[in-house]
XYZ file of C-alpha atoms in Angstrom:
134
model
C 0.000 0.000 0.000
C 1.304 3.483 -0.913
C 0.632 6.437 1.349
C 0.647 10.086 0.332
C 0.242 12.976 2.738
C -0.737 16.505 1.733
C -1.069 19.284 4.291
C -2.311 22.813 3.714
C 0.053 25.653 4.572
C -1.103 29.244 4.099
C 2.318 30.905 4.129
C 6.029 30.334 3.782
C 6.770 31.434 7.334
C 9.301 29.032 8.826
C 7.021 28.138 11.737
C 3.952 27.437 9.568
C 5.913 25.385 7.047
C 7.569 23.331 9.783
C 4.195 22.592 11.431
C 2.605 21.491 8.142
C 5.537 19.258 7.286
C 5.541 17.735 10.780
C 1.837 16.895 10.368
C 2.679 15.232 7.089
C 5.459 13.155 8.718
C 2.981 12.050 11.374
C 0.475 11.003 8.686
C 3.191 8.810 7.158
C 3.868 7.037 10.441
C 6.729 9.262 11.579
C 9.987 10.069 9.849
C 11.920 7.754 12.191
C 10.189 4.899 10.361
C 12.271 5.794 7.280
C 15.386 7.608 8.525
C 17.960 6.513 11.088
C 20.838 8.352 12.741
C 23.819 8.505 10.395
C 21.770 7.947 7.224
C 22.507 10.117 4.208
C 19.192 11.494 2.947
C 18.918 13.068 -0.502
C 16.389 15.916 -0.646
C 15.356 16.143 -4.276
C 14.105 19.712 -4.487
C 12.446 20.877 -7.700
C 15.074 23.344 -8.926
C 13.937 23.379 -12.520
C 15.837 26.531 -13.424
C 17.365 29.718 -12.089
C 14.331 31.433 -10.526
C 13.897 33.356 -7.300
C 11.633 31.779 -4.649
C 8.824 34.313 -5.172
C 8.557 33.291 -8.841
C 6.913 30.034 -7.612
C 8.786 27.921 -10.178
C 11.053 25.991 -7.802
C 10.624 24.371 -4.391
C 10.500 27.199 -1.875
C 13.580 27.335 0.370
C 11.360 27.392 3.485
C 10.194 23.875 2.613
C 13.713 22.646 1.880
C 14.924 24.169 5.145
C 12.167 22.594 7.241
C 12.889 19.134 5.847
C 16.695 19.513 6.029
C 16.479 20.759 9.631
C 14.333 17.829 10.684
C 16.699 15.339 9.061
C 19.677 17.027 10.703
C 17.894 16.998 14.097
C 17.449 13.227 13.702
C 21.224 12.818 13.378
C 21.071 12.063 9.671
C 22.899 13.910 6.885
C 20.714 15.919 4.482
C 22.027 16.320 0.936
C 20.128 18.788 -1.247
C 20.152 18.502 -5.022
C 18.427 18.248 -8.354
C 19.210 17.788 -12.027
C 17.866 21.048 -13.475
C 17.283 21.828 -17.128
C 20.032 23.367 -19.216
C 23.764 22.882 -18.774
C 24.468 20.343 -16.027
C 27.728 21.491 -14.495
C 28.962 22.450 -11.049
C 28.964 26.100 -12.100
C 25.338 25.923 -13.294
C 24.262 24.115 -10.100
C 25.999 26.695 -7.912
C 24.169 29.502 -9.743
C 20.791 27.768 -9.398
C 21.411 26.983 -5.702
C 22.278 30.645 -5.127
C 19.280 32.139 -6.962
C 16.719 29.719 -5.494
C 17.926 30.354 -1.933
C 19.014 26.762 -1.388
C 22.653 27.704 -0.818
C 21.561 29.786 2.201
C 19.468 26.875 3.470
C 22.543 24.632 3.345
C 24.563 27.201 5.300
C 21.873 27.574 7.982
C 21.141 23.859 8.370
C 24.525 22.291 7.716
C 23.053 20.318 4.814
C 25.329 19.306 1.973
C 24.721 20.432 -1.600
C 25.103 17.894 -4.377
C 27.525 18.930 -7.110
C 27.916 15.488 -8.682
C 27.220 15.850 -12.399
C 28.304 12.346 -13.425
C 26.069 10.526 -15.873
C 25.476 6.818 -16.303
C 24.006 4.964 -19.248
C 21.311 2.396 -18.492
C 20.728 -0.216 -21.197
C 17.119 -1.271 -21.733
C 17.312 -4.754 -23.193
C 13.607 -5.232 -23.861
C 12.838 -1.648 -24.915
C 10.780 -1.265 -28.072
C 11.473 2.434 -28.738
C 14.205 3.289 -26.248
C 17.284 1.094 -25.986
C 19.179 3.176 -23.397
C 18.766 6.128 -21.083
C 21.324 8.556 -19.693
C-alpha cells in the first residue's frame, strides 16, 4: 500500500511550514520509520531553473529548510540537489542553488549540496522504442 500525505500551509513562514511538514510526517507514520541516525538522505528539491523563490517555479527554500532541519535533528545527513534543465555542471548548479535560496538553506542547516554531475548509461534490453537512457 502506498501512502501520500498533503497538508495545507497558508504561508512560507518558517514556523507554519515546519508545522505542516511535521503533520505530514505524522500522517506517514513518523519520519523515524524511514530515517535513522547517520543515514545520508537526498532531498530532491524541484530546482527546474534559475528562478527566485517568489517566482513560484522551484521548491521554496522554506520547505527545503524545514525538511533539512528535521533530518539534521534526527542525526542524519541531508544532501540537497536536483538535475535542473540546461547545462548540467557544477557552475550551473551553484548559480541555481544561489538564486533559489538553497545555498543559504545549506549554510543555515549544515546540509550538503550535491555537485555530482556524473552521468550513467542504463541499457534497456527489452525496450521497443528506447534502448538506453542517460
